[in-house]
Coordinates of C-alpha atoms (C1' of nucleotides) in Angstrom, one line a residue:
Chain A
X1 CA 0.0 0.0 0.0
X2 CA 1.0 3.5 -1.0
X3 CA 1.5 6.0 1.9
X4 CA 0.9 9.5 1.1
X5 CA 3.9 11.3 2.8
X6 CA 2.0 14.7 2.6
X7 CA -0.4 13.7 5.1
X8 CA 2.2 12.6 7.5
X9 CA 4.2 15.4 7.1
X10 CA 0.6 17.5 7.8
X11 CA 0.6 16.1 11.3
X12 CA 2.4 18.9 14.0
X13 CA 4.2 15.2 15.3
X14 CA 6.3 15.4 12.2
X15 CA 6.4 18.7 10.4
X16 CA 9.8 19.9 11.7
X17 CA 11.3 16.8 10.1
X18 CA 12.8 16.4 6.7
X19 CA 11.6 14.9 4.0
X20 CA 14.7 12.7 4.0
X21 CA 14.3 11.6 7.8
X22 CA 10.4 11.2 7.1
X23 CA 11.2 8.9 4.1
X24 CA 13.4 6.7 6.1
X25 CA 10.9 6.9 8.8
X26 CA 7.7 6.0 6.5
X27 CA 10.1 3.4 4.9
X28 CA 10.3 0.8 8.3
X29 CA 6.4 1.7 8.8
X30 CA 3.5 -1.1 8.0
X31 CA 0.7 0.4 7.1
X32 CA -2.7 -2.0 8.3
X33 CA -6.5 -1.3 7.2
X34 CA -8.2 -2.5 10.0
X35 CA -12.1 -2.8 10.2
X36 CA -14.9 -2.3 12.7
X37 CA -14.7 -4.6 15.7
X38 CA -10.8 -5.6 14.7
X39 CA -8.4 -4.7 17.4
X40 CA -4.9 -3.6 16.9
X41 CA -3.4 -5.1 20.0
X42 CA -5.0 -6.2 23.1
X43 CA -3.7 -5.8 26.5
X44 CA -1.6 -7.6 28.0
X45 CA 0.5 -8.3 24.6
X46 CA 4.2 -7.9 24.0
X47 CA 4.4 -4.2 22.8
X48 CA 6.2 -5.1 19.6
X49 CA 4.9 -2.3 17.4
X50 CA 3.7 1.6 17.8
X51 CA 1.5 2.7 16.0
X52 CA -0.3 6.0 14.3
X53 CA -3.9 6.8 13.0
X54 CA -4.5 8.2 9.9
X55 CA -7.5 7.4 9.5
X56 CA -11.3 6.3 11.1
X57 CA -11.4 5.8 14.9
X58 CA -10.1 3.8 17.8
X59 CA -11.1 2.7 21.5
X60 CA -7.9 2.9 24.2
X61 CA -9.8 0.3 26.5
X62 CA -8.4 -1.8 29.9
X63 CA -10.3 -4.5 31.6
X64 CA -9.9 -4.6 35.2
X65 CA -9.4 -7.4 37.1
X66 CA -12.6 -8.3 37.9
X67 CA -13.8 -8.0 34.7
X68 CA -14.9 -4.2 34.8
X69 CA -14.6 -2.4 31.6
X70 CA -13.5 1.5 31.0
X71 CA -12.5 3.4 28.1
X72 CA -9.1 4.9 28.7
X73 CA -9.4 7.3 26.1
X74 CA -10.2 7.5 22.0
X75 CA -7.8 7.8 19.3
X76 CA -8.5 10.4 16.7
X77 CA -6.7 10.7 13.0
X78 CA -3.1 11.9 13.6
X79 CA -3.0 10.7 17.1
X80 CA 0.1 8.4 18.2
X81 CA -0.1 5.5 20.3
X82 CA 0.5 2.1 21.6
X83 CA 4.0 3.7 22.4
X84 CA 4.2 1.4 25.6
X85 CA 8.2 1.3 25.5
X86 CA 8.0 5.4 25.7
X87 CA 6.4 4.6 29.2
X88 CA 8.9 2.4 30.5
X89 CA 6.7 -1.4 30.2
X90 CA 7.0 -4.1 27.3
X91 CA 3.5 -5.3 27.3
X92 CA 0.5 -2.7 26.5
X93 CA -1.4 -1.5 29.1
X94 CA -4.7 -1.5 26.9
X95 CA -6.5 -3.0 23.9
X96 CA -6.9 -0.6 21.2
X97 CA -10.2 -1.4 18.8
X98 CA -11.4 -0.1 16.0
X99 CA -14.9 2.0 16.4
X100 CA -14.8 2.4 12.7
X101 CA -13.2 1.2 9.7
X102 CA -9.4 2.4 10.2
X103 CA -6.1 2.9 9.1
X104 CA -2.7 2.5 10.9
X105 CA 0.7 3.2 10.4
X106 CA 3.0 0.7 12.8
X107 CA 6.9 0.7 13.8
X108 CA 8.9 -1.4 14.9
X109 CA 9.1 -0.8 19.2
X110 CA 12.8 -1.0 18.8
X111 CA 13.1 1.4 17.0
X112 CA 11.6 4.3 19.1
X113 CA 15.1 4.8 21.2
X114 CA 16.8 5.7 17.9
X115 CA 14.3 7.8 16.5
X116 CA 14.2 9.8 19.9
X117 CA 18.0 10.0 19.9
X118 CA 18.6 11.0 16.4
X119 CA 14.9 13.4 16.0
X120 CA 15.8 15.8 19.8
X121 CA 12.7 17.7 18.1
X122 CA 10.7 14.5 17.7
X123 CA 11.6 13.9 20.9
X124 CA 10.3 16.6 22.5
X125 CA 7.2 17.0 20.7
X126 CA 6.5 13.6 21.6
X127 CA 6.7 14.3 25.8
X128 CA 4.1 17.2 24.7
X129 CA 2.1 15.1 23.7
X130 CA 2.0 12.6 26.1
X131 CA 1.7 16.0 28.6
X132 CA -1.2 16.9 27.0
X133 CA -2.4 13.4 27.4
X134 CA -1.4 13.7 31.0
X135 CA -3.4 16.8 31.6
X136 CA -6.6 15.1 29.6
X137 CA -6.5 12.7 32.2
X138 CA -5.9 15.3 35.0
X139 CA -9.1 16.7 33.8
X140 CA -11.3 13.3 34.0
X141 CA -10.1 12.7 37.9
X142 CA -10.7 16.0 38.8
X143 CA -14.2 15.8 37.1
X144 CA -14.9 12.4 38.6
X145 CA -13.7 13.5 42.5
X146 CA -15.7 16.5 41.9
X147 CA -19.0 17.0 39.7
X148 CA -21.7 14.8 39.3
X149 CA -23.0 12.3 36.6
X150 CA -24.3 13.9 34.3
X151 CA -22.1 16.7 33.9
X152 CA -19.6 14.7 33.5
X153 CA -21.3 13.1 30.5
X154 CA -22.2 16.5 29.3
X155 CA -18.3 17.1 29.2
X156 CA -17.2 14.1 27.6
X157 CA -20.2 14.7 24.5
X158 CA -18.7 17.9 24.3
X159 CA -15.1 16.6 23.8
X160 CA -16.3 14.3 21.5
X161 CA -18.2 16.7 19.7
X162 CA -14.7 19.0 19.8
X163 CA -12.7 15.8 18.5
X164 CA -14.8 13.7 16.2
X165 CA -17.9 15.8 15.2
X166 CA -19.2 16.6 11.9
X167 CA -21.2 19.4 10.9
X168 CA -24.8 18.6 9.9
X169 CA -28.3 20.3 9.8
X170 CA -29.0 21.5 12.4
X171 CA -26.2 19.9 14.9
X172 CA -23.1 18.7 15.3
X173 CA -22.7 14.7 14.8
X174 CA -20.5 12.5 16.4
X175 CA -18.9 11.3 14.0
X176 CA -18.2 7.3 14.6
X177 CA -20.8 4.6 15.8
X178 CA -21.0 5.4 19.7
X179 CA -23.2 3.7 22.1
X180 CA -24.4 4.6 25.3
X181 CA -22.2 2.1 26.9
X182 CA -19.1 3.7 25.3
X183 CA -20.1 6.8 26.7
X184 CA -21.0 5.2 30.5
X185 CA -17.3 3.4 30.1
X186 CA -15.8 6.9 29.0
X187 CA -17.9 9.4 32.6
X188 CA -17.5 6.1 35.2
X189 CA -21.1 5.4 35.5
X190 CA -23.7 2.8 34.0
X191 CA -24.9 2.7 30.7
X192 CA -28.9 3.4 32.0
X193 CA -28.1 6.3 34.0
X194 CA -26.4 7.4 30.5
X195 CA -29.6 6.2 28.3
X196 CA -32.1 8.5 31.2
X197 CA -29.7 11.5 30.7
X198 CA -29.3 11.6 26.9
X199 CA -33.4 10.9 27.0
X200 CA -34.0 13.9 29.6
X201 CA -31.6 16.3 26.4
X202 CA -33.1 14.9 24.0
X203 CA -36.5 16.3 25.6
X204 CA -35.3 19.9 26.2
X205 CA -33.9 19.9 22.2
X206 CA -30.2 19.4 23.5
X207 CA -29.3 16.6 21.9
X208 CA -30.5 13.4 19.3
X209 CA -30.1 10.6 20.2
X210 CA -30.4 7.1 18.4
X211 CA -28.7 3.6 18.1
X212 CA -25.3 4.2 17.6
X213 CA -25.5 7.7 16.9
X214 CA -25.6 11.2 18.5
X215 CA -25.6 14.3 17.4
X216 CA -25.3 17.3 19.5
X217 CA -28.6 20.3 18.7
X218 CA -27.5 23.1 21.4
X219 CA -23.4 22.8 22.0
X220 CA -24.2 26.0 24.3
X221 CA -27.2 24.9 26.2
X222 CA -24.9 22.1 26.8
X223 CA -21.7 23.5 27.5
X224 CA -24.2 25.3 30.4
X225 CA -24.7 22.1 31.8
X226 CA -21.4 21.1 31.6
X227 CA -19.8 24.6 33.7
X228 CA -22.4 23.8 36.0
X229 CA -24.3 26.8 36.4
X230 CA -26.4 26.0 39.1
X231 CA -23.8 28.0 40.9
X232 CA -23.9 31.1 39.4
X233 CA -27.4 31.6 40.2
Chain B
X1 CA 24.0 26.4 50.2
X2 CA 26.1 23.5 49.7
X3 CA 24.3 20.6 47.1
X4 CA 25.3 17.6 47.4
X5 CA 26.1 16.3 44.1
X6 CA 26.1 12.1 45.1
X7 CA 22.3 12.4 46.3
X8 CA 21.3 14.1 42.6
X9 CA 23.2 11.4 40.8
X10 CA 21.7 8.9 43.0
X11 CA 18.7 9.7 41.4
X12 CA 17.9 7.6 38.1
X13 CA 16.8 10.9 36.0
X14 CA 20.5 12.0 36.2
X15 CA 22.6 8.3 36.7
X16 CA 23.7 8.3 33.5
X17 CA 24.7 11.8 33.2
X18 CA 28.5 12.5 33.0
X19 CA 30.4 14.3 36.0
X20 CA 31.1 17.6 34.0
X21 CA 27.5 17.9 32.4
X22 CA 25.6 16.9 36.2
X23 CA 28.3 20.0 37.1
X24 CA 26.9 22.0 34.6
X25 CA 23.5 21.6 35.4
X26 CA 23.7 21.8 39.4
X27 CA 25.5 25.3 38.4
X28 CA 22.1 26.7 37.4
X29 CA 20.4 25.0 40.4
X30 CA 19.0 27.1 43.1
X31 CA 18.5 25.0 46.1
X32 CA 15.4 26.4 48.3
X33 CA 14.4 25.6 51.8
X34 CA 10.4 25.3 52.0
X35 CA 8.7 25.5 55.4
X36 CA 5.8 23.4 56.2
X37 CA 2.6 25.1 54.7
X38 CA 4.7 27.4 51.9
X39 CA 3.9 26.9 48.6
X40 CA 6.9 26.5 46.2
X41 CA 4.4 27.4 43.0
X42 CA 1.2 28.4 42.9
X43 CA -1.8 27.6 39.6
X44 CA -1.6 30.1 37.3
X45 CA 1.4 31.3 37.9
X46 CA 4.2 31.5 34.5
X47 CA 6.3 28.5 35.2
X48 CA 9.5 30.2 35.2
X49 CA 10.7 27.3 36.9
X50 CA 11.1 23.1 37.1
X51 CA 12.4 21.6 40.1
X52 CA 13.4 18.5 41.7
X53 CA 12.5 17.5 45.7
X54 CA 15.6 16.6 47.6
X55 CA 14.1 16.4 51.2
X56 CA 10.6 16.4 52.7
X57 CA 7.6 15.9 50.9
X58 CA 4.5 18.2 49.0
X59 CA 1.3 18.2 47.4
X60 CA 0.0 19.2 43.9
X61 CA -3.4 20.7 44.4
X62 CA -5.6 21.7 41.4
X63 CA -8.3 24.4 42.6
X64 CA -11.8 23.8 40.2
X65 CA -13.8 26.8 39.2
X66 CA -16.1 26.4 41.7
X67 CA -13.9 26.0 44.3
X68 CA -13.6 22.6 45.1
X69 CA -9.9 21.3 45.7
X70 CA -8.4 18.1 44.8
X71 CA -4.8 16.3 45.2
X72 CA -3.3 15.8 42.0
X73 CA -0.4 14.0 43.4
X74 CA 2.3 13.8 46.1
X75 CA 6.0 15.0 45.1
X76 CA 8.0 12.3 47.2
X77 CA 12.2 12.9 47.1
X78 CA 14.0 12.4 43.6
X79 CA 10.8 13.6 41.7
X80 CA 10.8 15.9 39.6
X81 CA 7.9 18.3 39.3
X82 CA 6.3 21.8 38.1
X83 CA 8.2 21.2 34.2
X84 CA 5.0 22.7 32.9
X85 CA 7.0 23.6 30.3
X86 CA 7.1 20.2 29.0
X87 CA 3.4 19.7 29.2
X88 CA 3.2 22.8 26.2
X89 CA 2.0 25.2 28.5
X90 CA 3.4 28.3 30.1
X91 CA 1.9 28.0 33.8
X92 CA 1.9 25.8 36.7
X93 CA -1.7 23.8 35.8
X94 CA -1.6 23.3 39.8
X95 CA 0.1 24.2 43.4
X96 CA 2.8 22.8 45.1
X97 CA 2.6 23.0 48.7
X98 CA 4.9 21.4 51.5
X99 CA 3.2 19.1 53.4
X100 CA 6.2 18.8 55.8
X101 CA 9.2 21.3 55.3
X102 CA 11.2 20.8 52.2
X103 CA 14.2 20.9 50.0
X104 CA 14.0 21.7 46.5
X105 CA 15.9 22.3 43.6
X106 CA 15.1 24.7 40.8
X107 CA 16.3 25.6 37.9
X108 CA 14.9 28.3 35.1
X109 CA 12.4 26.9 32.5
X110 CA 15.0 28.2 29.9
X111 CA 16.8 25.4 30.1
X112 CA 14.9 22.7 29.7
X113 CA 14.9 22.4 26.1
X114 CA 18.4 22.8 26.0
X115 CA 19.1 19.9 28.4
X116 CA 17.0 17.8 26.4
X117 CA 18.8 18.6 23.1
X118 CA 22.2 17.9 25.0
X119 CA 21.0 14.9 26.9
X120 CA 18.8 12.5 24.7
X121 CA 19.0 10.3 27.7
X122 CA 17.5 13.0 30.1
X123 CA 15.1 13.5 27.6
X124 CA 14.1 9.6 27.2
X125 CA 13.9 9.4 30.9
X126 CA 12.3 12.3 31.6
X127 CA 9.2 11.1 29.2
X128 CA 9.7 7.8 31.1
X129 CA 8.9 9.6 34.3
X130 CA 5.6 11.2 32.9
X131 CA 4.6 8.1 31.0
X132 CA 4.8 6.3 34.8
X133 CA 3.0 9.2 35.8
X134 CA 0.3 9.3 33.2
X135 CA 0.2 5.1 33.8
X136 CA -0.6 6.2 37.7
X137 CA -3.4 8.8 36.1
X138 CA -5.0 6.1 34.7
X139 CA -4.7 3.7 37.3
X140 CA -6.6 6.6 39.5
X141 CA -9.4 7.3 36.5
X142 CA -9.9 3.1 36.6
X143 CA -10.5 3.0 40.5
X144 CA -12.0 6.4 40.4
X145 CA -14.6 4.9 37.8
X146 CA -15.0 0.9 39.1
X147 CA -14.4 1.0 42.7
X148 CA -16.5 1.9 45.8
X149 CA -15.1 4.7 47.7
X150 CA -13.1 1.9 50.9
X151 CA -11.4 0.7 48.3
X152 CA -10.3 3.9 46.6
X153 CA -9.1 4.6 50.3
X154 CA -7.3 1.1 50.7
X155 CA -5.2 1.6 47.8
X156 CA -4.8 5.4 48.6
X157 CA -3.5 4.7 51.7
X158 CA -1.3 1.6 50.8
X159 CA 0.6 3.3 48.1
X160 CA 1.4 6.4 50.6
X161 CA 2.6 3.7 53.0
X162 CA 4.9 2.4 49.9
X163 CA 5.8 5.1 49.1
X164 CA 6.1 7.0 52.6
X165 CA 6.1 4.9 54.8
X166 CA 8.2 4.5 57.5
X167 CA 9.0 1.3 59.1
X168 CA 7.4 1.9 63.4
X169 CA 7.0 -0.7 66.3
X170 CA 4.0 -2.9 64.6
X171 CA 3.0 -1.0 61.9
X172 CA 4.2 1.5 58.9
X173 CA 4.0 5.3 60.0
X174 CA 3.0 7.4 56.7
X175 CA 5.8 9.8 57.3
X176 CA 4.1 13.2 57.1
X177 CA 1.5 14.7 58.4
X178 CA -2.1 13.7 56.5
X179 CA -5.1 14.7 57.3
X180 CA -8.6 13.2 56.6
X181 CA -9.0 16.0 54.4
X182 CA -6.0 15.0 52.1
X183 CA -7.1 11.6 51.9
X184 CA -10.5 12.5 50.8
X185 CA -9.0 15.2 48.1
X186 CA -6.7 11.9 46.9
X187 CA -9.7 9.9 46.4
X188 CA -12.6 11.9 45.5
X189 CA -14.8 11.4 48.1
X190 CA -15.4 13.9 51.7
X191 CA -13.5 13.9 54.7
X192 CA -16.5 12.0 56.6
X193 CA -16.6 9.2 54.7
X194 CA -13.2 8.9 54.7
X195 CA -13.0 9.4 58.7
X196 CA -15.9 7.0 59.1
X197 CA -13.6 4.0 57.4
X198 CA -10.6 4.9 59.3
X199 CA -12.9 4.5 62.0
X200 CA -13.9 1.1 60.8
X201 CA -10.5 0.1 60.2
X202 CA -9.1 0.9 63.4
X203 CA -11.6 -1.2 65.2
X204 CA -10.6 -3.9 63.0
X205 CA -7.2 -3.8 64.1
X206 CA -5.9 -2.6 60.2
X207 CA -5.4 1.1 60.8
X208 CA -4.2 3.3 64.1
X209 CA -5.7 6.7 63.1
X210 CA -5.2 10.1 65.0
X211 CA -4.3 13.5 64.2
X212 CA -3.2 14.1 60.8
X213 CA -1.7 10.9 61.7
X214 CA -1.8 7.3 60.2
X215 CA -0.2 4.3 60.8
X216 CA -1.0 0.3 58.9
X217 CA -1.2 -1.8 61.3
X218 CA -2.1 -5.0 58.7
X219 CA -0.7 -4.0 55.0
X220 CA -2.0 -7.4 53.7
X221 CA -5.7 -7.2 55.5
X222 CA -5.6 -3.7 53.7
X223 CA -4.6 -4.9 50.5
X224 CA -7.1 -7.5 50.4
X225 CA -9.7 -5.3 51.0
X226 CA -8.3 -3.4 48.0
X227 CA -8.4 -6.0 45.9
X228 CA -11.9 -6.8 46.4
X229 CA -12.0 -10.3 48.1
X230 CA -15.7 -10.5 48.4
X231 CA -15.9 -11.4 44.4
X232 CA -13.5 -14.2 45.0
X233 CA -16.1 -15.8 47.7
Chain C
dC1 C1' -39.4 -12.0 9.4
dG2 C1' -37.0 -13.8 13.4
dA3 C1' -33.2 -12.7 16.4
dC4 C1' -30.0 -9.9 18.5
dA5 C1' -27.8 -5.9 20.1
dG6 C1' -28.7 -1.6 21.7
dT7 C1' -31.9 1.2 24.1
dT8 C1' -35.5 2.8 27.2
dT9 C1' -37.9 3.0 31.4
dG10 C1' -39.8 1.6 36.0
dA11 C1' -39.0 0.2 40.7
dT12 C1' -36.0 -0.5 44.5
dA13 C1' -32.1 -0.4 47.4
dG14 C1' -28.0 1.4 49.1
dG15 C1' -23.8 3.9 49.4
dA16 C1' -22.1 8.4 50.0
dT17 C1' -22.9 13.2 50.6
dT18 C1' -24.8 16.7 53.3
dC19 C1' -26.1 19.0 57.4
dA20 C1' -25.2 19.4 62.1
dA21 C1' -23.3 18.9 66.5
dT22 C1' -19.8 17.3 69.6
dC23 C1' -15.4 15.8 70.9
dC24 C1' -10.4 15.8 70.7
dT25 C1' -5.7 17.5 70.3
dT26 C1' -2.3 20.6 69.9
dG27 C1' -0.2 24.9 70.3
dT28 C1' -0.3 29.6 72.3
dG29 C1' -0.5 33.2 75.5
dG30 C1' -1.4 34.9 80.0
Chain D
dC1 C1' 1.6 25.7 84.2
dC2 C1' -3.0 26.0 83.0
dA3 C1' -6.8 27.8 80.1
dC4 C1' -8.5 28.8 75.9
dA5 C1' -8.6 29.0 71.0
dA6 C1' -8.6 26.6 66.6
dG7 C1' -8.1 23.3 63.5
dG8 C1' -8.9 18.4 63.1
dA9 C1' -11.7 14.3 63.8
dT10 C1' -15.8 11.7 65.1
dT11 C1' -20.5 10.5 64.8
dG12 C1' -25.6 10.8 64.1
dA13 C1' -29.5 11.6 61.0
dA14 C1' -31.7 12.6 56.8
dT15 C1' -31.4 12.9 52.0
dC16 C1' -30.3 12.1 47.4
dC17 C1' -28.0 10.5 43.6
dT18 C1' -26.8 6.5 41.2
dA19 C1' -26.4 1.6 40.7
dT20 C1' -28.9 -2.5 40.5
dC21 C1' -32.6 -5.4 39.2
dA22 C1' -36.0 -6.2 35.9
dA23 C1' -38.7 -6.0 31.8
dA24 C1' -40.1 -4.2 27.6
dC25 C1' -39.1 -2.0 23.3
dT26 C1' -37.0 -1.1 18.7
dG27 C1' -34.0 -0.7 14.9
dT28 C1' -31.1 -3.5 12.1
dC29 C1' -29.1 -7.4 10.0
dG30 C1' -29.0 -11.9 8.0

DNA sequence: CGACAGTTTGATAGGATTCAATCCTTGTGG
DNA sequence: CCACAAGGATTGAATCCTATCAAACTGTCG
């Protein structure tokens, strides 16, 4: 399969790097079409390979030990991940499946070390990113030691709304199959209490729903929800 | 102030750093002495400055819009900590303040990018140091969003005995002082609840409570309440 | 047109927060 | 050295949000 250097070289990962070093880059890099439902790897697995999306849309999931399910986070086009060796540990610490229809780009694990060592500026951008994906997570705790159910969910629709939404008539879609479940494994809370809240929008013209689907009427009246401004009045 | 250059390159951020460059670096150091209660940064505040904790110990404290606080994390010694600058932003996302009086070591944002490009290996391990930390995030968001709020506690309260915990006649002294407060900022939950289990556990012979004291009594009947034995019946 | 996966909705129970009051402990000042 | 202030901790009672249990519904796919 052809790889279309321009799109790499689009992503902020990558655009302070020369086409030469790109090249050699994209040249150890196994592209992999993977469909709805596939997984890339699964925790628990040797992390042989790190991977990025160009296109479609993945679940980051871990399965606790008693058999408890959360989303971890979702992988949009451009992201990196599966880095494992980056983080010190030589198995991943989560299963990464496909929402959508995908495609991946995948290296070698061994060869992260050199990349960092001979790329400083790849280096670095790559801690950014794995700050930003530090702070993301900063974020979820503090909303889950502090704010309630359903703003949290209002939150995460909002994100996903920010991160995978598409405009439409009248609203902003989501723009990948997305159940309520996902959602309830994304806020820490069941998928019913999810299903009573998205019903209880969809009523006051918020949001519409349906199997698989959501798209988001009233970012603003939502965003409300989501500041909580019970406390401003 | 004298620093004592064998405790930083004790540390496994620096132990592979040469002599002259460790030198180098501790030249642009500014050691600091914090009393108990000072802050070393606050939120908000331009991170002019990342530093290391050579004695004592702190909290990171996030402050939410509506005024809720939470415990981001506790600095132990040989962390590093406040490199905002790494995270892409330009001010402290949170507040450092010592829980017991402190040593710390600064040095100007400036530099960091320029140690990074001189030190590929400072740079590896210093993303190895937030990839543990964004693994610990994680661990947090998964008990945070699976667990009932003893648990949360149990494992709250055995890592700060791992990780500062002082070996006492019968039992492991957390070695600074922690209130029922903190403990309830660590694990998203109120001070009541978490003084009511305390309670619980110190009739049970697990825990010796008292103030802004805490001492495990029984590390393995605390673990296997973190665990969750009652699935395994 | 079944069958299944996803969704909705009602009823119930329970854990945790909130509100409230009291009790300790520690440090300070007279 | 003792008393008092002040922050910390404990405990009770009531409430409420959310999970759980349960059942029915519906869109979609083969």
């Amino acid at each position: 399969m052809k790889i279309d250097r321009a799109v790499v070289k689009a992503l902020p990962l990558f655009d302070r790097m020369s086409d030469e070093d790109l090249d050699k880059l994209l040249g150890h890099a196994s592209p992999r079409r993977v469909p709805q439902g596939d997984t890339v790897f699964e925790q628990g697995q040797p992390a042989v390979s790190f991977y990025l999306l160009l296109h479609g849309r993945l679940k980051v999931t871990q399965v606790t030990a008693d058999g408890q399910q959360i989303i971890v986070r979702v992988v949009h086009p451009g992201d990196l991940f599966g880095f494992a060796k980056a983080l010190q540990r030589s198995d991943y610490p989560g299963t990464a499946i496909a929402a959508a229809e995908s495609l991946t780009l995948g290296w070698p694990t061994d060869l992260w070390p050199s990349f960092v060592e001979h790329n400083p500026r790849l280096a670095v951008s790559a801690m950014q990113t794995i700050g930003q994906r530090l702070e993301e997570a900063h974020t979820r705790i503090r909303e889950m030691s502090t704010q309630e159910v359903e703003r949290r969910v209002a939150h995460a629709v909002l994100r996903l709304a920010k991160k995978a939404g598409r405009k439409e008539d009248g609203g902003i879609r989501i723009d990948f199959p997305i159940s309520r479940q996902d959602i309830a494994e994304m806020t820490g809370t069941t998928l019913h209490t999810v299903s009573r809240i998205l019903s209880a929008w969809e009523s006051l013209g918020l949001v519409e729903g349906g199997r698989q689907k959501l798209i988001v009427k009233n970012p603003a009246g939502l965003s409300e929800l989501a500041e909580g401004s019970k406390d401003q009045a």
